[in-house]
XYZ file of N, CA and C in Angstrom:
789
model
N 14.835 -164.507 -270.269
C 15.860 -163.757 -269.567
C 15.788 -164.010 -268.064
N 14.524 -163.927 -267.547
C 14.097 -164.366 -266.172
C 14.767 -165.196 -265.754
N 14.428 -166.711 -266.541
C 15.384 -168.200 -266.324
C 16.728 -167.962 -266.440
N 17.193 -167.433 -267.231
C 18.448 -167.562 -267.108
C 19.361 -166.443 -266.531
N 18.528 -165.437 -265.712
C 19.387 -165.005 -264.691
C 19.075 -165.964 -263.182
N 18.226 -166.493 -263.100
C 18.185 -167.089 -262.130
C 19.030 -168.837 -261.762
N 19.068 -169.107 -263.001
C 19.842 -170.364 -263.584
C 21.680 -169.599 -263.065
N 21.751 -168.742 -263.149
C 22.945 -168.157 -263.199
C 23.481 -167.913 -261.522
N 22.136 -167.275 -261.154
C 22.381 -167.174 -259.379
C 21.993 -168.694 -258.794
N 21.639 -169.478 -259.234
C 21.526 -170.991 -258.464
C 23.203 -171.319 -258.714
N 23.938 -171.217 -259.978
C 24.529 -171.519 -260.273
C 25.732 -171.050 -258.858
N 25.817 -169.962 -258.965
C 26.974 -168.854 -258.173
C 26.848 -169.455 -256.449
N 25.323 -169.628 -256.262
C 25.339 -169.932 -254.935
C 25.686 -171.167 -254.666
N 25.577 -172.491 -255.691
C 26.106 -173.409 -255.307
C 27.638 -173.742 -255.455
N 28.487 -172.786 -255.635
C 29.818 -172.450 -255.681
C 30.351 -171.689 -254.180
N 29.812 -171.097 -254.107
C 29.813 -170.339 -252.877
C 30.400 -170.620 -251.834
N 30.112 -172.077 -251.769
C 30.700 -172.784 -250.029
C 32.130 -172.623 -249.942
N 32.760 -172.693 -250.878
C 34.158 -173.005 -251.132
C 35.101 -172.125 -251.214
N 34.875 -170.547 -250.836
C 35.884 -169.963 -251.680
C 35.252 -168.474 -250.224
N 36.480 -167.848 -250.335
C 36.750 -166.882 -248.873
C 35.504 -165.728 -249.625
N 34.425 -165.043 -248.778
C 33.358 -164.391 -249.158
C 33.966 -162.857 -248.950
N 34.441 -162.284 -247.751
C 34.343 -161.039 -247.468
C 35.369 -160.454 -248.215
N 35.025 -159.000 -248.559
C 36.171 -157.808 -249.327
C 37.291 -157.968 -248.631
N 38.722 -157.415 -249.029
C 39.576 -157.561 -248.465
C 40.493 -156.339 -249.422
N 41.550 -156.083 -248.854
C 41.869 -154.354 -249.132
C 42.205 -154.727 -250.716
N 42.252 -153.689 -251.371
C 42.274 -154.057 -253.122
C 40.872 -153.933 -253.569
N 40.364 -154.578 -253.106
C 38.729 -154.787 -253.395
C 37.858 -153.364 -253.816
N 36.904 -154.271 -255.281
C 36.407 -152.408 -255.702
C 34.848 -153.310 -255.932
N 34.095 -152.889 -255.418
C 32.642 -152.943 -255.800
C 31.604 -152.176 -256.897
N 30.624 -152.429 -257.091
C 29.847 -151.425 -257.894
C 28.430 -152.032 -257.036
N 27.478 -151.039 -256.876
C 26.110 -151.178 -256.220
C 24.739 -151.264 -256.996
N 24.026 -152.151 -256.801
C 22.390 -151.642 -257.394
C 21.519 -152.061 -256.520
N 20.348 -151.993 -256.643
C 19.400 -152.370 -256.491
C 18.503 -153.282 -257.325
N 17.513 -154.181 -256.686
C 16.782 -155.049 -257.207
C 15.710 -154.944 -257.017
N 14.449 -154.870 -258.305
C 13.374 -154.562 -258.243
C 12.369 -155.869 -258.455
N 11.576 -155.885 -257.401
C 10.875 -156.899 -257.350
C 11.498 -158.611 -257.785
N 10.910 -159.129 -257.184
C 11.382 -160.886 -257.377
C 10.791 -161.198 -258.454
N 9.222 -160.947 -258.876
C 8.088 -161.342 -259.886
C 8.947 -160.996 -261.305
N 9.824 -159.587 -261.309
C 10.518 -159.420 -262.895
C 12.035 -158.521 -262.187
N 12.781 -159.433 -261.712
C 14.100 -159.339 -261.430
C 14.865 -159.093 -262.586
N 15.094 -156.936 -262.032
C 16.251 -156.310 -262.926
C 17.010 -155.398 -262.117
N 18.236 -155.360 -262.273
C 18.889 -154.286 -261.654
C 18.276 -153.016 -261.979
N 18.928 -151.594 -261.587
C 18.711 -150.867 -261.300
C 19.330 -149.697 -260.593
N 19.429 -148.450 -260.595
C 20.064 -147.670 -260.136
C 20.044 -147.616 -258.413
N 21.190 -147.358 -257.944
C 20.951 -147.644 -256.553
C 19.996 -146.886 -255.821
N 19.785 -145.437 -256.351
C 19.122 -144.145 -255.400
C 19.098 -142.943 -256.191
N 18.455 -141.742 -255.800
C 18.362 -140.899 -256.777
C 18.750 -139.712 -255.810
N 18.947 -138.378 -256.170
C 19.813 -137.264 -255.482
C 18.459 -136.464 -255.192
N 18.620 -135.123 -254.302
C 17.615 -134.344 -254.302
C 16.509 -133.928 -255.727
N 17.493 -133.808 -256.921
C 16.529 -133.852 -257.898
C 16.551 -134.976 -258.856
N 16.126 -136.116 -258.034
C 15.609 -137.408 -259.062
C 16.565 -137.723 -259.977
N 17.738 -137.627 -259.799
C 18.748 -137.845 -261.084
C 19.328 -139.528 -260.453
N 18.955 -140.548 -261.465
C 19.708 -141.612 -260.880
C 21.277 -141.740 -260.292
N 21.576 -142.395 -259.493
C 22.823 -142.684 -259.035
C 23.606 -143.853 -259.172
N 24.890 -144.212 -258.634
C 25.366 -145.387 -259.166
C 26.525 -145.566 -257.751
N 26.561 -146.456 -257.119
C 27.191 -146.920 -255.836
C 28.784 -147.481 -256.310
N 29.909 -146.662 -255.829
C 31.030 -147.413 -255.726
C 31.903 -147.727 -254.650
N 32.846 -148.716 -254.616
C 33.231 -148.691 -253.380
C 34.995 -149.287 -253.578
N 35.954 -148.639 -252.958
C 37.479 -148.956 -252.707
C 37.779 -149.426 -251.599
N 38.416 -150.548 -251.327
C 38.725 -151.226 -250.042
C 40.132 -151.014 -249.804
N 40.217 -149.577 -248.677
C 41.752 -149.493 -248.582
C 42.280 -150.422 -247.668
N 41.883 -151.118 -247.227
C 42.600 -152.462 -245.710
C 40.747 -153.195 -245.599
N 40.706 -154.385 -244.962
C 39.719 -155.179 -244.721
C 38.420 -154.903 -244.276
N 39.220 -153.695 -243.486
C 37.730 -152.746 -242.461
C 37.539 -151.553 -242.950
N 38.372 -150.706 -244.314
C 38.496 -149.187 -244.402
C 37.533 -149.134 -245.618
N 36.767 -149.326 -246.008
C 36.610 -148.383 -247.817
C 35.904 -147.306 -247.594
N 36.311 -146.755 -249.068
C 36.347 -145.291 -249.426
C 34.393 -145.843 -250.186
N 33.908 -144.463 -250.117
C 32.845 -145.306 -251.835
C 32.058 -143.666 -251.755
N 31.435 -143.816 -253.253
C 30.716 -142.387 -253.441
C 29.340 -143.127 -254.353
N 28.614 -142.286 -254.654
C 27.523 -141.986 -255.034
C 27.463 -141.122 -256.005
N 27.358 -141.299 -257.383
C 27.730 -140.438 -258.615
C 26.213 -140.210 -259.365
N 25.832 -139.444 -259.702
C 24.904 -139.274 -260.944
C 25.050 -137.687 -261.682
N 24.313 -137.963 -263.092
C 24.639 -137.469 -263.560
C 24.146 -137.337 -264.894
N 23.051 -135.929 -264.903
C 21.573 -136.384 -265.939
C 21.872 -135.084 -267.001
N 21.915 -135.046 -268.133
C 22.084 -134.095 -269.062
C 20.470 -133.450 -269.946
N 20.301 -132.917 -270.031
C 18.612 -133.128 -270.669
C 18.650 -132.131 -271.856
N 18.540 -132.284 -273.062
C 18.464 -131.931 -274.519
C 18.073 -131.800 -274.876
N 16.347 -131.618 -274.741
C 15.123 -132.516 -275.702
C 14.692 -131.174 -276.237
N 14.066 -131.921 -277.563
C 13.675 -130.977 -278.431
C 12.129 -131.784 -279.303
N 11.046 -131.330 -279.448
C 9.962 -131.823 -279.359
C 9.117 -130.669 -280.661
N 8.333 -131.013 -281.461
C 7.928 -130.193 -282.464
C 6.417 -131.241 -282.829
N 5.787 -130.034 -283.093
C 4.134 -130.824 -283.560
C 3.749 -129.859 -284.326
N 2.507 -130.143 -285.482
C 2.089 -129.401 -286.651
C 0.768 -129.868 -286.551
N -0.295 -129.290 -287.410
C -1.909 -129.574 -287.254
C -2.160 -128.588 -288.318
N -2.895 -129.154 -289.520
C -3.135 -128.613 -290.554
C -4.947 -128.951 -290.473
N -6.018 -128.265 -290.301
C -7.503 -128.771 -290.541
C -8.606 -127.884 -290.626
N -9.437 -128.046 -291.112
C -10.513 -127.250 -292.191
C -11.570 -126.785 -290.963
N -11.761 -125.871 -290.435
C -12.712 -125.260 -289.404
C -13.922 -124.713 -290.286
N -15.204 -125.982 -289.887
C -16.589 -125.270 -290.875
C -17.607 -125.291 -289.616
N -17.380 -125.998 -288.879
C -18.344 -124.986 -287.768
C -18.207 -124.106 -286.629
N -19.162 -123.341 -286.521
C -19.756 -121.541 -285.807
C -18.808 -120.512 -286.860
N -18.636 -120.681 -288.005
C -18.323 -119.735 -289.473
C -18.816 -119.835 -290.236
N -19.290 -118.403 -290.905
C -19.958 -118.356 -292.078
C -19.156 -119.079 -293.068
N -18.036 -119.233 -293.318
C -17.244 -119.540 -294.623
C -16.310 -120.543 -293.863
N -15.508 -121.777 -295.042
C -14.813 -122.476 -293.762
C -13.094 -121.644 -293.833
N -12.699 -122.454 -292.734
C -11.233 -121.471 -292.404
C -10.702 -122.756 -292.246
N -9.192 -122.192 -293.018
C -8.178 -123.085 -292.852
C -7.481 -122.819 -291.442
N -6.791 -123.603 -290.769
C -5.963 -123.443 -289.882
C -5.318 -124.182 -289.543
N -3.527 -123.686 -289.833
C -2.208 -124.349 -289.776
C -1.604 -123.838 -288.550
N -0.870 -125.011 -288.170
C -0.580 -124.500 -286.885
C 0.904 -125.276 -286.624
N 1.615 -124.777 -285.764
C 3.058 -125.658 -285.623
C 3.439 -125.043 -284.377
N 4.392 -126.421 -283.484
C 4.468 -125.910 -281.857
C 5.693 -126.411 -281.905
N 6.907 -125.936 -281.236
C 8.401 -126.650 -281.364
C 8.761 -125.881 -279.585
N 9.082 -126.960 -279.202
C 9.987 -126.661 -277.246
C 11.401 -127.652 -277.495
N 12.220 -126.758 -276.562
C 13.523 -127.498 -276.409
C 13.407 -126.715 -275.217
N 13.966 -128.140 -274.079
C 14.502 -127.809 -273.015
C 15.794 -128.271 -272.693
N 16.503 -127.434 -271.910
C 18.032 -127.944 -271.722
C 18.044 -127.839 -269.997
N 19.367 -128.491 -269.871
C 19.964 -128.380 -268.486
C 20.656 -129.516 -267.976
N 20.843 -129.332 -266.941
C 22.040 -130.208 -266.354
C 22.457 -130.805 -265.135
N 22.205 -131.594 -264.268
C 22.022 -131.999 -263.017
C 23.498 -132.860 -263.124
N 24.457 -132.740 -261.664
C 25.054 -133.700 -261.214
C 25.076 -133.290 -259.633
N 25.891 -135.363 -258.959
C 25.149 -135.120 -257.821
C 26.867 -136.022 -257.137
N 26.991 -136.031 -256.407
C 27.830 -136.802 -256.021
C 27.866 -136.873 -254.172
N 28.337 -138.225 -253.569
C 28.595 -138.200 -252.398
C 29.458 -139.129 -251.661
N 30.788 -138.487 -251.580
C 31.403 -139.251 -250.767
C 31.718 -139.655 -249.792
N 32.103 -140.958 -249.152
C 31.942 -141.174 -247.885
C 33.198 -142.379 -247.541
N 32.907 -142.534 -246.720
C 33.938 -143.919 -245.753
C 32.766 -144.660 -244.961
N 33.641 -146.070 -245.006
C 33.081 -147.204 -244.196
C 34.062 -147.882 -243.353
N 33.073 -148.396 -242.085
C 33.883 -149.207 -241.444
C 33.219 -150.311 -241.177
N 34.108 -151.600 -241.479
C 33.500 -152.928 -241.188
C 33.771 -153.299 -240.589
N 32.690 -153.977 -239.433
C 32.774 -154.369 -238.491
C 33.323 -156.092 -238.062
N 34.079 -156.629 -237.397
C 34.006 -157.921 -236.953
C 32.921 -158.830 -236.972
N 33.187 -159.705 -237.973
C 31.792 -160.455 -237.305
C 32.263 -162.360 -237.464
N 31.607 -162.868 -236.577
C 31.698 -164.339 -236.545
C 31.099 -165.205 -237.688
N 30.070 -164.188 -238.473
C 29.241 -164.768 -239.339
C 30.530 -164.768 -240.487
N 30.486 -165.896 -241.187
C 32.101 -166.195 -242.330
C 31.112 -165.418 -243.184
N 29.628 -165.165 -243.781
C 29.380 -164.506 -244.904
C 28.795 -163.170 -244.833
N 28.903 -162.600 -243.388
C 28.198 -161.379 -243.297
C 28.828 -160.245 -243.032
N 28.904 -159.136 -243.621
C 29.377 -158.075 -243.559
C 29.027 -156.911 -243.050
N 28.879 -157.115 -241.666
C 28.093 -155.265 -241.380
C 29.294 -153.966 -241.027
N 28.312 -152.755 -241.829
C 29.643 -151.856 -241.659
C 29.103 -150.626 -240.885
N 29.709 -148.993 -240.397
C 28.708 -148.127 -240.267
C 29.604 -147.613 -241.238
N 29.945 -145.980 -240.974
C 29.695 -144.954 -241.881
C 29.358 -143.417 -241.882
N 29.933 -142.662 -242.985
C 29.355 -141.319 -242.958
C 29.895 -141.126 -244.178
N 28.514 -139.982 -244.414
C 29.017 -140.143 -246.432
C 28.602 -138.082 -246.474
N 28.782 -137.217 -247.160
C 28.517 -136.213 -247.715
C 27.781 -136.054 -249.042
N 26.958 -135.751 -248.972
C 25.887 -135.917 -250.789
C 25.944 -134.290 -250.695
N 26.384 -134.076 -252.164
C 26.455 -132.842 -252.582
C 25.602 -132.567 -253.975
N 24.699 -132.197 -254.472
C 23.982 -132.342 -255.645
C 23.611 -131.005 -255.958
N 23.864 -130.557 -257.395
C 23.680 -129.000 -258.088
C 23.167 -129.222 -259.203
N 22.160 -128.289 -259.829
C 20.698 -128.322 -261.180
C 21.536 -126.883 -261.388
N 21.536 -127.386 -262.833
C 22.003 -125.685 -263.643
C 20.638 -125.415 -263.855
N 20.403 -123.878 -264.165
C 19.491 -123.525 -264.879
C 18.829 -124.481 -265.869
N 17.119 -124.216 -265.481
C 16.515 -125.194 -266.595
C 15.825 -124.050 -267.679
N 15.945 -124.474 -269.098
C 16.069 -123.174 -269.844
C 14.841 -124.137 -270.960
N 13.488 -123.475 -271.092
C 12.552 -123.579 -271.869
C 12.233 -122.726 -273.172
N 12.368 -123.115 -274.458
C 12.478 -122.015 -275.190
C 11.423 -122.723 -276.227
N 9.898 -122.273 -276.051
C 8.479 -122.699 -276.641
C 7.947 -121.617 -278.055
N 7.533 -122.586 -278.914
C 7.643 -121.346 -280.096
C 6.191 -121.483 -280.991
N 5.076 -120.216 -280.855
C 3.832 -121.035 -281.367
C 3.564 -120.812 -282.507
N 3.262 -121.134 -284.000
C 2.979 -120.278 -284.836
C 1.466 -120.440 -285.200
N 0.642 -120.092 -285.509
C -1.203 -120.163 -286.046
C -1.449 -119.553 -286.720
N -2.109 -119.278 -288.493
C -2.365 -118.958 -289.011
C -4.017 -119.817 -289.646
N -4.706 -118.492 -289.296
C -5.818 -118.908 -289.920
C -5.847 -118.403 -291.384
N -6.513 -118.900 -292.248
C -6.219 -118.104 -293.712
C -7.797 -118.787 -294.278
N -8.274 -117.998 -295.596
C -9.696 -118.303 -295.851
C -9.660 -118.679 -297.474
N -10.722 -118.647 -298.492
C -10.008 -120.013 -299.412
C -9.573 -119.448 -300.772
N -9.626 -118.012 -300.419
C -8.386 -117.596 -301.298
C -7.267 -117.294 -300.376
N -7.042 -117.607 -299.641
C -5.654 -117.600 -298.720
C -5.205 -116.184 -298.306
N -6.352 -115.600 -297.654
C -6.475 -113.945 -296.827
C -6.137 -114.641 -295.367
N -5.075 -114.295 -295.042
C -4.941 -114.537 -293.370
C -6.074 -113.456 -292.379
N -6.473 -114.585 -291.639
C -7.690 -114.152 -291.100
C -7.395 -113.526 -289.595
N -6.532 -114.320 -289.081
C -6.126 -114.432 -287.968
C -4.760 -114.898 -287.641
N -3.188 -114.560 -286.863
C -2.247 -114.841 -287.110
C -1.844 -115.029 -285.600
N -0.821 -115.713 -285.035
C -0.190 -115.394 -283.610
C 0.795 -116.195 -283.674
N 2.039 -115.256 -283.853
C 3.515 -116.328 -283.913
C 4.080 -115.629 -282.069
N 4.308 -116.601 -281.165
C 4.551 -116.180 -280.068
C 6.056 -116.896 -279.754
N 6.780 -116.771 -279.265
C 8.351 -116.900 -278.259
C 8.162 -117.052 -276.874
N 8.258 -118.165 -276.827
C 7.990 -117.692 -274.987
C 9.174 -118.654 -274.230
N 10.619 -117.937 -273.718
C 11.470 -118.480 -273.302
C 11.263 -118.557 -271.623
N 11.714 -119.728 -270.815
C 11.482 -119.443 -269.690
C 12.895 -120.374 -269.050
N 13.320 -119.521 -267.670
C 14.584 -119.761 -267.296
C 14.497 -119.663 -265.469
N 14.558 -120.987 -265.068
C 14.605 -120.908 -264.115
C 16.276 -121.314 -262.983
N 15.999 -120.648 -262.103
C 17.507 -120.804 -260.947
C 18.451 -122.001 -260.993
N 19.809 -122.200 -260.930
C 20.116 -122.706 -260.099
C 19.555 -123.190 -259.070
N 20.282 -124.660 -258.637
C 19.326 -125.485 -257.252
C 20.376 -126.419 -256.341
N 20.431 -126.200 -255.681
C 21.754 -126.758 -254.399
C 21.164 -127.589 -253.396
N 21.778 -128.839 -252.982
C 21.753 -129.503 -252.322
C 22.728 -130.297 -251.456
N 23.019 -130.273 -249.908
C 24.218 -130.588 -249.452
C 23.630 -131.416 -248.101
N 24.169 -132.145 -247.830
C 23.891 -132.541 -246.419
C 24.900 -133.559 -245.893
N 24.564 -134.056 -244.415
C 25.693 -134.831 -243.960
C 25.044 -136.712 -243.073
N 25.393 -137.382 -243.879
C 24.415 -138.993 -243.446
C 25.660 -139.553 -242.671
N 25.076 -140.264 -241.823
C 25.605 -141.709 -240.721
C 24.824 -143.140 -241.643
N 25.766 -143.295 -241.999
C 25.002 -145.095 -242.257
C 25.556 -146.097 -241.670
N 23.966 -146.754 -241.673
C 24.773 -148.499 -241.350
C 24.023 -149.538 -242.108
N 24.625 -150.550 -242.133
C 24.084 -151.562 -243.395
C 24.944 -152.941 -243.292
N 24.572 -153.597 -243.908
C 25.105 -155.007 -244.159
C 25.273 -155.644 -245.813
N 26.291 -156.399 -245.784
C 26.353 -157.002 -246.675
C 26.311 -158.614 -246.608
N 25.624 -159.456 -247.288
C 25.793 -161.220 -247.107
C 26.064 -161.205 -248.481
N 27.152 -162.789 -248.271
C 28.338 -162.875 -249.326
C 27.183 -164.329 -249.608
N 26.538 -164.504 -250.271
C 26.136 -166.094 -251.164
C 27.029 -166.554 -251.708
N 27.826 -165.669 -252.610
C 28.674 -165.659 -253.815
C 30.017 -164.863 -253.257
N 30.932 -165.902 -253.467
C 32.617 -165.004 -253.341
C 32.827 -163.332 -253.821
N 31.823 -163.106 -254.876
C 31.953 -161.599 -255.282
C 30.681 -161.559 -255.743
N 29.569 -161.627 -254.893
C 28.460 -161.137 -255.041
C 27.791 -161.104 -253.676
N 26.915 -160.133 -253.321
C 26.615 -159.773 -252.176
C 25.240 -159.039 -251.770
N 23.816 -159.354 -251.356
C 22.513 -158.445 -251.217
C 22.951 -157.916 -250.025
N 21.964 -156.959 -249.953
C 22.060 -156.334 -248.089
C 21.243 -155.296 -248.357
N 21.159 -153.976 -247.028
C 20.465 -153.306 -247.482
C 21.102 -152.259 -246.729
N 20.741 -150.699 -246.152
C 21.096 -149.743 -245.657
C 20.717 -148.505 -245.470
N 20.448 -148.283 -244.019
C 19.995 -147.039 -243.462
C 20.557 -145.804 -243.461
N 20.548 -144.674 -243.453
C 21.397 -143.237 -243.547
C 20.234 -142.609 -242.087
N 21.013 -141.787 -241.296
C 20.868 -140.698 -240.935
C 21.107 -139.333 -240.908
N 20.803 -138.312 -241.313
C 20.893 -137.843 -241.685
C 20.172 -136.576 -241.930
N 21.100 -135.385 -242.169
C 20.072 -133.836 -242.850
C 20.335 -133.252 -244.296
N 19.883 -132.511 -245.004
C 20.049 -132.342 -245.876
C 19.278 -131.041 -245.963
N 20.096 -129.703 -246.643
C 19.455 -128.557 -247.304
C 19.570 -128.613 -248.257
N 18.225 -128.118 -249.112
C 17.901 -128.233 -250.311
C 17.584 -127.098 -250.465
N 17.992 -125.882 -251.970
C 17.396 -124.947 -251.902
C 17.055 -125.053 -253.888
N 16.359 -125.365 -253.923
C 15.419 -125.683 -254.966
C 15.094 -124.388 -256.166
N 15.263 -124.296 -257.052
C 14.845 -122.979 -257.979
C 14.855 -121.623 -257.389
N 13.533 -120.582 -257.387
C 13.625 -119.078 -256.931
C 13.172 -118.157 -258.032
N 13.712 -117.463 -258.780
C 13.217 -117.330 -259.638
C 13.405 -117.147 -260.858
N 12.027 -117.456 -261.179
C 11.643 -117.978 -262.888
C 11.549 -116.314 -263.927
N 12.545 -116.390 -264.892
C 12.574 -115.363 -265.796
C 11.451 -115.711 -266.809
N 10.414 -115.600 -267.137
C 9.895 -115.446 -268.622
C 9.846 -114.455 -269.420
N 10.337 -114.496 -270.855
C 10.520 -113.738 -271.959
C 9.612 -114.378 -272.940
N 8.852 -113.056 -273.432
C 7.386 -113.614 -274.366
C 7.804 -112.492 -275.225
N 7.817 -113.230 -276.397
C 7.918 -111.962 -277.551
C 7.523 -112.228 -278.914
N 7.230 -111.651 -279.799
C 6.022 -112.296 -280.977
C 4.971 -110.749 -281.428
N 4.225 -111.748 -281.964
C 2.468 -110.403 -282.060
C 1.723 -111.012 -282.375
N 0.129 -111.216 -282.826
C -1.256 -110.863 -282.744
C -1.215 -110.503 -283.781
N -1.838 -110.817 -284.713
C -3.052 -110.377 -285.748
C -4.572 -111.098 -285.858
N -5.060 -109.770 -285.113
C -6.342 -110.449 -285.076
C -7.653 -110.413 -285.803
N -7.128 -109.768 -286.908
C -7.942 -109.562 -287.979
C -6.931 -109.444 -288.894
N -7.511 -109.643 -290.554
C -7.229 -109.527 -292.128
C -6.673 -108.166 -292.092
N -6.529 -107.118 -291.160
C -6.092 -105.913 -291.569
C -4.524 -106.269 -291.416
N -4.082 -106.010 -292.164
C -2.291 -106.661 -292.015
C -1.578 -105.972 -291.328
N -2.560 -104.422 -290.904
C -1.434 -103.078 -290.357
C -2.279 -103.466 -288.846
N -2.853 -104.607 -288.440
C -3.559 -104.363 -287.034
C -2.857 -105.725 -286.709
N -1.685 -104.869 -285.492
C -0.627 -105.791 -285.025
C -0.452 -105.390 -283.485
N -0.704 -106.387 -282.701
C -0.395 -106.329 -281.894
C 0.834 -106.536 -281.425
N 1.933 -106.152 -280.757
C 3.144 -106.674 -280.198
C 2.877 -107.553 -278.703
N 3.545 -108.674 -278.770
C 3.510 -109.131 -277.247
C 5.050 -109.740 -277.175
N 5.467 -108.051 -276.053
C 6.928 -108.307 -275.755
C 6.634 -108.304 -273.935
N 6.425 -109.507 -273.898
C 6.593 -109.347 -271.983
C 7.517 -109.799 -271.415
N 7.986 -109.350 -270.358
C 9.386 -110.020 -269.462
C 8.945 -109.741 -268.042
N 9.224 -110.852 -267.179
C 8.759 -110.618 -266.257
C 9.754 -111.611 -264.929
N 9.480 -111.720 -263.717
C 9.882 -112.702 -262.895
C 9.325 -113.017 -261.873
N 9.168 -114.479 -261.415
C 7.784 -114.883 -260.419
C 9.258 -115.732 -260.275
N 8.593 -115.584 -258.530
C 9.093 -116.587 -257.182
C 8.781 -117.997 -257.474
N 9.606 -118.537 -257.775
C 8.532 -119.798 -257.709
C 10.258 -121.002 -257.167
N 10.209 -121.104 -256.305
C 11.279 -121.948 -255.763
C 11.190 -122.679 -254.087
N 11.881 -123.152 -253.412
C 11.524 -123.313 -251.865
C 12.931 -124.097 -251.568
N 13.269 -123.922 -250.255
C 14.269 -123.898 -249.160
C 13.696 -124.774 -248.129
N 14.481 -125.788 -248.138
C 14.118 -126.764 -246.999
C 15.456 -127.752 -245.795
N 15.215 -127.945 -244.847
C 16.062 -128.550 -244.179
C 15.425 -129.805 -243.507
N 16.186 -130.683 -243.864
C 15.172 -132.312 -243.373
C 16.536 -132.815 -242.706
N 15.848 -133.673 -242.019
C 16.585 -134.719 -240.632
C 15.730 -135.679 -240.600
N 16.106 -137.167 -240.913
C 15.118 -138.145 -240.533
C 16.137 -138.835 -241.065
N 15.464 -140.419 -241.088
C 16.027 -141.687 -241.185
C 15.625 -141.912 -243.117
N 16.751 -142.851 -243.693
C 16.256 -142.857 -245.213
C 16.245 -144.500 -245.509
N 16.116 -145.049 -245.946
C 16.543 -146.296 -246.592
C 17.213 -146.036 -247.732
N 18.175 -146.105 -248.184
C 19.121 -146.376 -249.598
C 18.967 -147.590 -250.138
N 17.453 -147.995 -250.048
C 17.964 -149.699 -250.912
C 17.050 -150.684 -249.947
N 16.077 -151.334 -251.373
C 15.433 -152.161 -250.406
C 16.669 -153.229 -250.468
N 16.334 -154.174 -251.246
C 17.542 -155.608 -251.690
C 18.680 -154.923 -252.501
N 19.789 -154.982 -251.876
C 20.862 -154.237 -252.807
C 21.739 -155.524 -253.170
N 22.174 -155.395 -254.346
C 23.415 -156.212 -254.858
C 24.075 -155.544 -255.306
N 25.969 -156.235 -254.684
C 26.645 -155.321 -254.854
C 27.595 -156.288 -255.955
N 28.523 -155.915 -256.268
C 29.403 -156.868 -257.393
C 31.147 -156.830 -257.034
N 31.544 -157.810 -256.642
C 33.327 -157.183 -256.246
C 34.126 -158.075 -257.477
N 35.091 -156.851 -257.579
C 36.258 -157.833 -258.332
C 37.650 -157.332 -257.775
């Protein structure tokens, strides 16, 4: 695969000389990134305040104008279950069975988006494209919702439950917001009539206000002995802080080697 993406870009660049390089209004791009030279693969361009990949587009309304945003957009479903069935014969007088089964599903929902404008600049270079810029990244986390379920039964070898603990333990944390406002500047070089690396700086702030607080709901019981009427209930509900609020200003890179794609 290696060879023959590279067979493919020798190919493109020795075409190249011949044919007009820079965007021109009409023009729609798509963005990635490139990871390492040693195992060259694309890649998502950048990721939002909460790690959700992104994907670079771009509209060329006139030669010097495009529009372009920054989209992602992570759904999470998972559902995960484990069992353990095994014979406990040592520190007991007698051996004990113990079955056990664990099932979590977590859900939630991240999207992120940021739109912006570019302006390209004049340049003498026939294959180089530098532009600046200002883009808006807006990114929101629904509630992340944990719903963990334990069951354990010890039982002995006529099958007297010895010991029991079926527990519920749901946990639900905040909403999470993220907004800020970037200056970029960057370049594009044309090798290829519609292919293009470069790379690009943002300046920029961004508030992030991250989780807050976490609901847990525990509900179930305890049997901690063979007496079947000795039951414990464990119904707890409770809520812990657990979130943070931040405001950053600094310089970012969006991209070491970016390739972009026009048609």
């Amino acid at each position: 695969m290696k060879k023959l993406f590279l067979s493919v870009l020798v190919l493109v660049i020795a075409g190249s000389a011949f044919s007009q390089t820079k965007p021109v209004s009409g023009d729609i791009s798509l963005g990635f990134q490139v990871s390492g030279l040693s195992n060259i693969a694309f890649k998502e361009w950048g990721t939002d305040a909460f790690e959700v990949p992104q994907v670079l587009g771009r509209y060329y309304l006139s030669d010097q104008i495009a529009l372009r945003t920054r989209l992602g957009v992570n759904l999470t479903n998972v559902d995960r279950a484990f069992d353990r069935t095994f014979l406990l014969t040592e520190g007991v007088p007698n051996a004990v069975r113990v079955d056990s089964s664990l099932s979590e599903k977590v859900s939630g929902f991240s999207f992120s988006i940021s739109p912006g404008i570019e302006y390209h600049l004049a340049s003498d270079a026939e294959k180089l494209d530098p532009y600046v810029g200002a883009s808006i990244p807006f990114a929101m986390q629904t509630p992340i919702v944990t719903d963990r379920q334990l069951d354990v039964v010890n039982t002995n070898a006529a099958g007297t439950i010895l010991y029991r603990e079926d527990i519920n333990t749901k946990t639900t944390t905040n909403s999470s917001l993220s907004i800020g406002l970037n200056l970029i500047g960057g370049f594009n070089y044309f090798f290829s009539p519609k292919i293009a690396i470069g790379a690009e700086y943002a300046l920029g702030f961004a508030y992030n206000d991250i989780g807050g607080f976490v609901t847990l709901v525990q509900t179930g019981f305890i049997q901690p002995t063979s007496d079947p009427n000795n039951i414990i209930n464990a119904n707890v509900s409770s809520n812990i802080r657990e979130g943070s609020n931040s405001l950053e200003l600094g310089f970012r890179s969006t991209g070491g080697v970016n390739v972009s794609i026009f048609w």
